[in-house]
Amino acid sequence: MEIDTAVRASSDSRLRTKYDSAVYVVQRAFALYPFEEIAFSFNGGKDSTVLLHLIRAGYYLHKTSGDEAHNDTFQNCPLRTIYFETPCAFPEINSFTYETVSTYGLPLETIRLDFKSGLEGLLKNKPTKAIFIGTRIGDPNAVGQEQFSPSSPGWPPFMRVNPILDWSYRDVWSFLLTCKIKYCSLYDEGYTSIGSIYDTVPNALLCDSSNGKSFRPAYMLSDGRLERAGRAKKTNSNSVGSNGINSTEGEQIISRSASVIVVGDEILFGTVEDKFGAALCKKLHEIGWRVCHVAVVPNETDSVAEEVERCRSTDDAVFLVGGLGPLHSDVSLAGIAKAFGVRLAPDEEFEEHLSQLIGNSYIGDRNVMALLPEGITELLHHKKLPLPLIKCKNVIILAATNVDELDMEWNCILDTHESGLVRAKTFVSKHLSTSLPDVKIAPVIEKLCLEFSDVYIGAHRISRTGPLVVNLLGKDNQRVEGAMEKLKSSFDGQFSQV
Ligand SMILES: Cc1cc2nc3c(=O)[nH]c(=O)nc-3n(C[C@H](O)[C@H](O)[C@H](O)COP(=O)(O)O)c2cc1C
Ligand SMILES: Nc1ncnc2c1ncn2[C@@H]1O[C@H](COP(=O)(O)OP(=O)(O)OP(=O)(O)O)[C@@H](O)[C@H]1O
Ligand SMILES: [Mg+2]
């Protein structure tokens, strides 16, 4: 069996391990379910192409128990194959799917309905107990799945079999290249993950600037975390979304909100003063973001989880500082995982970066610092960062231990496209000072707030007897000026600008 032979001959021990465990899952499925009640969900994408050949290898090994004498009979696996075809698929994907199905003698059922309705119809027509799917950790729909995962509540009942769930982007390409497997031509044109013609473009990270508009092949993408960078982001008015803070909106964004969570018992004990909250408020304000909430929480998983859970759904981004590292009190990542309902799992890429930085000073069998929230984590790289920063959905985790380090990390985040931290339209602010008593100006300011609802109007005192400072803040200069002039003219000469 050519696939098995190629992997066994390879010197890549990691690939052999991944292959063995995936083929084991395939064999288990063949042992557990009647062959005619298993289907293979194939769409011509790289992951399903990998899966096709793992299924062929697993089927061969299942049938022959490795006995080469039978080799020709079981080279191909006549497994029921389903393809959900849509008019928005790339023509290259369509033709590759049909060609491949014919090359390997797969009995194809083309379904022209959405996934759920199509699967309902499929199960009604033919008993189907299990479906092989090429889902991998990191795919948006992989969160919470295992290699054998029953379909979700509300979906028709079948077992989702995910043999390559734990494969990385690099594993996929090692396998395809080592076994010299034919894959869809779009991957040689810079596409790294393929959705519909409306939401997929070549991955900008593969753009070959020396050669006009051409792109390097998908296997050249060094950071697999960015394989979906060519997929359009699903927009969500209230959150950063699964792919991060939307970076295409640019300057026209009027309102973006953030919250800051600082994790530190020492701050709550009064031993250390928090400087991160104030510094981040200033930085966010400078790029036109509104900070809605700053919290200091103790080094407890539940406290972090509760705070993250609250902020992540109300703000576009959450910045978390502190509680990172190998100590018992470093619970920030566990808290974030809990807030998102996922577990902590070893992240091989982060582990590699850690081992380059700290050598082999590992704790136990695995580096506990490389346990990251599974399926929701992206690494933010920058040449000035000793380690990539961690981003879990819309939560950005800063590793700074002081304000200087925070400055450096902040500049890297702003400079990193993948962070998606866009500069929004900056605020205009005006400050007026008066020695009038509060009670006198209160009704006027109240009316002003109604008339200028897009301008924030607040006031603070530096001392009980000193002047009152009125702050006017907004994104539209004319409106802020208008509110200021109106206030000044209401109290002729009693307000002066500071
Ligand atoms: C065979 C098959 C089974 C699926 N089963 C489920 C399921 O049980 N629950 C679910 O939420 N989505 C299910 N989906 C939908 C996927 O989670 C996901 O939305 C789909 O693969 C599109 O992925 P994309 O958004 O990355 O393009 C299934 C899809 C396929 C093809
Ligand atoms: N239109 C479809 N028809 C059949 N199966 C599909 C379809 N879309 C997705 N799937 C199943 O879901 C899996 C995950 O889809 P996904 O788009 O992440 O991977 P892929 O298409 O194989 O590769 P890529 O990430 O490069 O697009 C596929 O491997 C396949 O098993
Ligand atoms: Mg795809």
XYZ file of C-alpha atoms and ligand atoms in Angstrom:
561
model
C 0.000 0.000 0.000
C 1.850 3.062 -1.301
C 0.810 5.460 1.478
C 1.825 3.133 4.283
C 5.108 2.361 2.546
C 5.917 6.060 2.017
C 5.246 7.016 5.659
C 7.203 4.042 7.010
C 10.158 4.955 4.798
C 10.114 8.557 5.980
C 12.620 9.773 8.558
C 9.982 12.105 10.005
C 9.146 10.393 13.286
C 6.505 12.945 14.178
C 4.676 12.214 10.937
C 4.869 8.480 11.603
C 3.340 8.957 15.060
C 0.508 11.132 13.745
C -0.106 8.719 10.897
C -0.208 5.703 13.218
C -2.743 7.230 15.536
C -4.962 8.517 12.696
C -4.908 5.171 10.912
C -5.745 3.494 14.214
C -8.855 5.686 14.517
C -9.829 4.727 10.959
C -9.381 1.029 11.729
C -11.406 1.377 14.935
C -14.256 2.905 12.939
C -14.152 0.021 10.449
C -14.221 -2.434 13.352
C -17.082 -0.662 15.130
C -19.539 0.069 12.312
C -20.799 -1.935 9.305
C -18.859 -0.740 6.256
C -22.025 0.224 4.365
C -23.147 2.393 7.309
C -20.047 4.565 7.210
C -19.687 7.626 4.980
C -16.773 9.894 4.133
C -17.382 13.641 3.882
C -15.110 14.762 1.076
C -14.857 18.243 -0.409
C -11.532 18.267 -2.256
C -9.869 20.420 0.467
C -6.386 19.575 1.741
C -7.654 18.121 5.016
C -10.184 15.872 3.381
C -7.544 14.835 0.825
C -5.289 13.779 3.704
C -8.207 11.935 5.228
C -8.999 10.114 1.999
C -5.536 8.558 1.929
C -5.574 7.736 5.637
C -8.899 5.981 5.101
C -7.402 4.047 2.179
C -4.432 3.036 4.353
C -6.635 2.165 7.340
C -8.987 0.123 5.174
C -6.087 -1.770 3.640
C -4.582 -2.536 7.051
C -8.004 -3.460 8.448
C -8.644 -5.897 5.606
C -5.197 -7.418 5.304
C -3.779 -6.947 8.791
C -0.716 -5.782 6.902
C -0.505 -8.992 4.839
C 1.046 -7.860 1.543
C -0.309 -10.906 -0.323
C -3.703 -9.245 -0.641
C -2.279 -5.978 -1.796
C -4.150 -5.298 -5.048
C -7.641 -6.165 -3.842
C -7.742 -3.610 -1.050
C -5.703 -0.774 -2.569
C -8.864 1.296 -2.932
C -11.621 1.633 -0.420
C -15.132 1.797 -1.932
C -16.496 3.869 0.928
C -19.721 5.882 0.470
C -18.560 9.423 -0.155
C -20.649 12.544 0.298
C -19.944 15.933 -1.226
C -22.044 19.001 -0.422
C -21.836 20.883 -3.669
C -22.726 24.568 -3.829
C -22.634 27.098 -6.661
C -20.169 29.108 -4.550
C -17.459 26.456 -4.630
C -14.274 27.169 -6.562
C -14.376 25.389 -9.963
C -10.896 23.975 -9.168
C -12.274 22.397 -5.966
C -15.251 20.957 -7.805
C -13.211 19.418 -10.578
C -10.580 18.081 -8.177
C -13.322 16.457 -6.081
C -14.883 14.730 -9.075
C -11.509 13.653 -10.521
C -10.333 12.212 -7.198
C -13.545 10.341 -6.579
C -13.222 8.757 -10.006
C -9.480 7.955 -9.609
C -10.095 6.066 -6.350
C -13.403 4.469 -7.321
C -15.368 6.132 -4.520
C -19.163 5.811 -4.791
C -20.222 9.479 -4.662
C -23.425 11.049 -3.449
C -23.572 14.729 -4.302
C -25.806 16.676 -1.949
C -27.119 20.096 -2.970
C -28.514 21.169 0.381
C -27.012 22.768 3.474
C -25.095 20.408 5.776
C -27.893 19.823 8.267
C -30.754 19.265 5.828
C -28.471 17.229 3.575
C -27.468 14.951 6.452
C -31.090 14.557 7.527
C -31.950 13.381 3.999
C -28.900 11.110 3.879
C -29.781 9.372 7.144
C -33.419 8.984 6.109
C -32.472 7.287 2.844
C -29.688 5.011 4.094
C -28.707 3.954 7.590
C -25.546 5.910 8.411
C -23.886 5.405 11.768
C -20.572 7.182 11.301
C -19.099 9.868 9.067
C -15.387 10.543 8.569
C -14.646 14.277 8.647
C -11.362 16.164 8.139
C -11.841 18.530 11.082
C -8.658 19.643 12.824
C -8.066 21.424 16.127
C -7.994 25.109 15.292
C -10.978 24.835 12.937
C -13.767 26.983 14.336
C -16.061 23.974 14.666
C -13.492 21.718 16.370
C -13.913 23.099 19.890
C -14.922 20.367 22.302
C -14.664 17.546 19.754
C -12.816 14.255 20.242
C -11.765 11.715 17.624
C -15.178 10.105 18.030
C -17.823 12.750 18.730
C -21.560 12.237 18.392
C -23.207 14.847 16.176
C -24.421 17.926 18.062
C -27.836 18.148 19.684
C -30.350 19.189 17.043
C -28.355 17.472 14.287
C -29.319 14.067 12.884
C -27.724 11.322 15.001
C -24.410 9.889 13.781
C -20.863 9.581 15.031
C -18.423 12.178 13.730
C -15.097 10.413 13.252
C -12.214 12.893 13.203
C -8.977 10.957 12.618
C -6.866 14.081 11.993
C -8.276 16.163 14.838
C -4.819 16.602 16.412
C -2.923 17.203 13.154
C -1.240 20.567 12.690
C -1.011 22.478 9.420
C 2.593 21.297 9.149
C 1.550 17.646 9.668
C -0.950 17.963 6.814
C 1.699 19.222 4.425
C 4.383 16.743 5.608
C 1.949 13.947 4.827
C 0.827 15.256 1.423
C 4.398 15.966 0.314
C 5.989 12.829 1.786
C 3.420 10.581 0.118
C 3.456 12.698 -3.083
C -0.303 12.982 -2.982
C -2.091 15.003 -5.636
C -3.991 17.921 -4.114
C -6.186 20.728 -5.451
C -4.185 23.199 -7.600
C -5.410 26.222 -5.589
C -3.020 25.299 -2.788
C -0.117 25.952 -5.175
C -1.504 29.420 -5.800
C -1.324 30.648 -2.211
C -4.667 29.423 -0.887
C -4.131 27.847 2.524
C -7.712 27.041 3.567
C -10.572 27.039 1.130
C -14.126 28.147 1.725
C -16.391 29.678 -0.904
C -15.426 31.926 -3.821
C -16.980 34.801 -1.879
C -14.999 34.435 1.319
C -11.610 33.068 0.269
C -8.546 34.740 -1.214
C -4.890 33.637 -1.355
C -3.130 34.028 1.968
C -1.433 37.447 2.004
C 1.427 35.980 4.042
C 2.434 33.988 0.973
C 2.499 36.995 -1.346
C 5.726 36.976 -3.305
C 6.585 40.673 -3.412
C 9.529 40.062 -5.760
C 7.180 38.641 -8.327
C 4.269 41.034 -8.773
C 1.041 39.560 -7.595
C 2.027 35.912 -7.428
C 1.783 33.748 -4.318
C 3.944 30.969 -2.978
C 2.447 27.492 -2.434
C 0.456 26.749 0.702
C 3.101 24.382 2.107
C 5.474 27.372 2.416
C 3.356 28.975 5.133
C 5.606 28.672 8.153
C 3.055 29.558 10.810
C 0.141 27.173 10.523
C -1.885 29.297 12.931
C -2.411 31.680 10.060
C -3.824 29.193 7.604
C -7.227 30.883 7.729
C -5.800 34.357 7.049
C -7.214 34.161 3.520
C -10.713 33.455 4.797
C -12.973 36.484 5.227
C -13.881 37.159 8.797
C -17.434 36.661 9.863
C -18.530 40.101 11.018
C -20.060 40.572 14.397
C -20.945 44.060 15.456
C -20.241 43.419 19.099
C -17.203 41.253 19.183
C -13.851 40.686 17.654
C -15.053 37.387 16.205
C -13.314 34.055 15.976
C -10.641 35.353 13.667
C -9.809 38.369 15.715
C -10.426 42.014 15.746
C -11.646 43.002 12.316
C -8.787 44.719 10.608
C -10.457 45.736 7.384
C -12.643 48.485 8.755
C -9.737 50.842 9.367
C -10.179 54.420 10.310
C -13.921 54.636 9.794
C -14.563 52.692 12.961
C -16.245 55.089 15.316
C -16.662 52.967 18.368
C -14.532 50.113 19.661
C -14.546 49.094 23.261
C -12.106 47.207 25.398
C -11.744 46.048 28.933
C -8.630 45.373 30.939
C -8.165 42.574 33.438
C -5.133 42.626 35.694
C -4.476 39.413 37.600
C -2.504 39.914 40.807
C -2.972 39.074 44.463
C -0.122 41.470 45.250
C -2.203 44.415 43.969
C -5.219 43.392 46.051
C -2.991 42.993 49.129
C -1.823 46.578 48.583
C 1.801 45.457 48.249
C 2.126 46.589 44.648
C 0.355 49.375 42.811
C -1.286 48.474 39.518
C 0.248 50.460 36.673
C -1.028 48.276 33.818
C -4.651 49.368 34.020
C -3.804 53.068 33.717
C -1.182 52.493 31.003
C -3.554 50.406 28.885
C -6.383 52.947 29.274
C -4.040 55.606 27.930
C -2.838 53.474 25.046
C -6.325 52.394 24.064
C -7.604 55.947 24.273
C -4.779 57.107 22.009
C -5.943 54.730 19.269
C -9.573 55.778 19.640
C -10.831 52.848 21.733
C -13.144 53.291 24.662
C -12.216 51.405 27.814
C -15.380 50.295 29.579
C -13.980 48.423 32.500
C -10.715 47.805 34.351
C -10.669 44.997 36.903
C -8.036 43.626 39.234
C -8.733 40.029 40.157
C -6.957 37.530 42.440
C -4.837 34.674 41.139
C -7.746 32.229 41.150
C -9.000 30.354 38.134
C -12.659 31.054 38.878
C -12.121 34.778 39.410
C -10.269 35.072 36.104
C -12.905 32.929 34.348
C -15.805 35.013 35.664
C -14.195 38.279 34.657
C -13.193 37.042 31.199
C -16.626 35.585 30.605
C -18.252 38.899 31.449
C -15.923 41.111 29.411
C -15.463 38.955 26.332
C -19.087 39.172 25.319
C -19.564 42.874 25.977
C -16.334 44.292 24.562
C -14.558 44.097 21.245
C -11.320 43.123 22.946
C -10.163 42.157 26.392
C -6.567 42.754 27.492
C -5.346 40.536 30.283
C -2.067 41.034 32.177
C -0.529 38.818 34.859
C -0.941 35.264 36.082
C 1.155 33.727 33.289
C 3.927 31.225 33.887
C 4.653 27.882 35.550
C 3.804 28.779 39.165
C 0.738 27.478 41.015
C -0.635 31.019 41.013
C -0.327 31.410 37.254
C -3.902 30.584 36.471
C -4.778 33.085 33.753
C -4.785 30.582 30.882
C -6.820 28.088 32.915
C -9.292 30.882 33.701
C -9.572 31.854 30.051
C -10.065 28.209 29.008
C -12.806 27.881 31.612
C -14.501 31.078 30.406
C -14.643 29.687 26.870
C -15.592 26.162 27.987
C -12.513 24.502 26.487
C -9.660 22.569 28.030
C -5.966 23.362 28.184
C -3.985 21.280 25.711
C -0.329 21.159 24.673
C 0.383 23.588 21.874
C 3.269 22.200 19.880
C 4.136 25.432 18.148
C 4.256 27.415 21.384
C 6.251 24.621 22.998
C 8.834 24.940 20.240
C 9.136 28.678 20.819
C 9.465 28.102 24.560
C 12.135 25.493 24.162
C 14.114 27.833 21.885
C 13.890 30.490 24.572
C 14.422 28.525 27.759
C 16.101 25.392 26.462
C 15.214 22.172 28.184
C 14.420 23.565 31.594
C 11.091 21.837 31.416
C 8.874 20.882 34.271
C 7.791 17.245 34.191
C 7.141 15.444 30.913
C 5.681 18.433 29.150
C 6.160 22.108 29.493
C 3.187 23.332 31.498
C 3.624 26.779 30.020
C 2.772 25.322 26.600
C -0.708 24.265 27.713
C -3.008 26.695 25.946
C -6.807 26.914 25.618
C -7.609 24.357 22.950
C -9.064 25.375 19.610
C -9.388 29.087 20.369
C -5.747 30.160 20.546
C -3.760 32.134 18.003
C -0.122 33.138 18.427
C 0.850 36.700 17.608
C 4.352 36.889 16.233
C 6.664 39.862 16.014
C 10.413 39.974 15.532
C 10.857 42.039 18.698
C 8.956 39.571 20.865
C 11.043 36.841 22.529
C 7.882 34.698 22.585
C 4.724 35.110 20.543
C 1.827 36.632 22.450
C -1.249 34.514 23.033
C -4.678 35.531 21.787
C -7.792 33.511 22.631
C -10.663 34.721 20.454
C -10.979 38.386 21.502
C -8.802 38.070 24.626
C -5.205 39.262 24.174
C -2.818 38.127 26.881
C 0.090 40.412 27.605
C 3.203 38.902 29.133
C 4.642 42.196 30.423
C 5.930 42.401 33.986
C 6.401 46.192 33.976
C 5.293 49.248 32.045
C 8.379 49.339 29.779
C 7.716 45.777 28.693
C 4.085 46.689 28.208
C 5.116 49.543 25.876
C 7.159 47.128 23.796
C 4.395 44.504 23.610
C 1.809 47.133 22.775
C 3.899 48.451 19.871
C 4.321 44.894 18.577
C 0.589 44.258 18.779
C -0.138 47.459 16.880
C 2.435 46.432 14.297
C 1.055 42.896 13.918
C -1.667 42.532 11.356
C -2.896 39.310 12.954
C -3.706 41.029 16.238
C -6.308 42.948 14.235
C -6.000 45.802 16.692
C -7.075 48.614 14.402
C -6.621 52.267 15.074
C -10.073 53.718 15.358
C -10.924 57.360 14.777
C -9.215 59.248 17.585
C -11.072 61.138 20.266
C -11.232 64.914 20.435
C -11.296 66.201 23.990
C -11.850 69.622 25.499
C -11.627 70.590 29.140
C -13.273 73.590 30.778
C -12.657 74.821 34.290
C -15.061 76.783 36.496
C -15.435 77.883 40.089
C -19.259 77.866 39.861
C -20.945 75.499 42.323
C -22.042 72.084 41.006
C -25.712 72.706 41.735
C -25.749 75.690 39.440
C -24.325 73.980 36.392
C -25.913 70.532 36.890
C -29.263 71.243 35.086
C -27.467 72.875 32.141
C -25.104 69.942 31.725
C -28.008 67.521 31.952
C -29.737 69.257 29.012
C -26.470 69.434 27.094
C -26.059 65.650 27.441
C -29.450 65.126 25.818
C -28.709 67.478 22.953
C -25.172 66.140 22.387
C -25.737 62.464 23.041
C -22.680 61.564 20.924
C -20.411 63.662 23.155
C -19.314 62.330 26.512
C -19.675 65.058 29.133
C -18.318 64.433 32.584
C -16.718 66.382 35.385
C -14.163 65.918 38.127
C -12.669 67.933 40.943
C -9.060 68.003 41.978
C -9.980 69.178 45.471
C -13.247 69.821 47.367
C -12.787 73.583 47.279
C -10.881 73.940 44.011
C -12.323 74.430 40.511
C -14.517 71.906 38.748
C -13.181 70.558 35.451
C -15.762 69.615 32.817
C -14.533 67.111 30.213
C -16.079 66.890 26.759
C -15.024 63.966 24.606
C -16.172 62.694 21.250
C -15.169 61.586 17.782
C -16.636 64.514 15.887
C -14.659 67.706 16.394
C -17.565 69.962 15.389
C -19.935 68.327 17.860
C -17.428 68.540 20.717
C -16.734 72.206 19.913
C -20.488 72.835 19.646
C -21.151 71.384 23.091
C -18.278 73.345 24.564
C -19.434 76.658 23.079
C -22.976 76.071 24.278
C -21.802 75.427 27.822
C -19.557 78.486 27.791
C -22.307 80.735 26.449
C -24.762 79.512 29.083
C -22.497 80.925 31.800
C -21.034 84.006 30.251
C -17.308 84.188 31.073
C -17.487 81.721 33.951
C -15.803 78.853 32.137
C -12.229 78.898 30.855
C -10.593 76.289 28.634
C -7.743 74.261 30.165
C -20.482 15.599 7.653
C -20.665 16.815 8.482
C -21.168 16.705 9.770
C -21.357 17.833 10.553
N -21.854 17.690 11.808
C -22.021 18.799 12.571
C -22.514 18.683 13.897
O -22.800 17.607 14.412
N -22.679 19.821 14.603
C -22.395 21.046 14.090
O -22.559 22.055 14.781
N -21.914 21.183 12.842
C -21.730 20.086 12.073
N -21.241 20.231 10.806
C -20.944 21.587 10.285
C -19.505 21.949 10.612
O -19.367 22.120 12.004
C -19.044 23.247 9.944
O -20.007 24.241 10.110
C -18.773 23.037 8.518
O -17.835 22.004 8.351
C -18.294 24.307 7.795
O -17.056 24.678 8.259
P -16.463 26.125 7.910
O -17.369 27.120 8.584
O -15.097 26.081 8.474
O -16.492 26.207 6.406
C -21.040 19.117 10.024
C -20.519 19.219 8.719
C -20.336 18.091 7.953
C -19.783 18.223 6.569
N -18.803 20.858 1.044
C -18.399 19.815 1.781
N -18.709 18.550 1.393
C -18.282 17.494 2.110
N -17.556 17.595 3.219
C -17.224 18.816 3.653
C -17.621 19.992 2.966
N -17.131 21.063 3.617
C -16.462 20.586 4.688
N -16.518 19.237 4.712
C -15.908 18.347 5.713
O -15.424 19.161 6.758
C -13.990 19.026 6.849
C -13.387 20.315 7.306
O -13.554 21.310 6.311
P -12.393 22.349 6.075
O -12.864 23.356 5.078
O -11.898 22.866 7.372
O -11.212 21.415 5.534
P -10.764 21.116 4.069
O -11.756 21.714 3.132
O -10.558 19.670 3.913
O -9.407 21.899 3.944
P -9.166 23.495 3.961
O -9.079 23.840 5.425
O -7.890 23.678 3.259
O -10.309 24.189 3.299
C -13.553 18.567 5.476
O -12.297 17.931 5.532
C -14.696 17.626 5.117
O -14.544 16.381 5.765
Mg -12.359 23.845 3.175
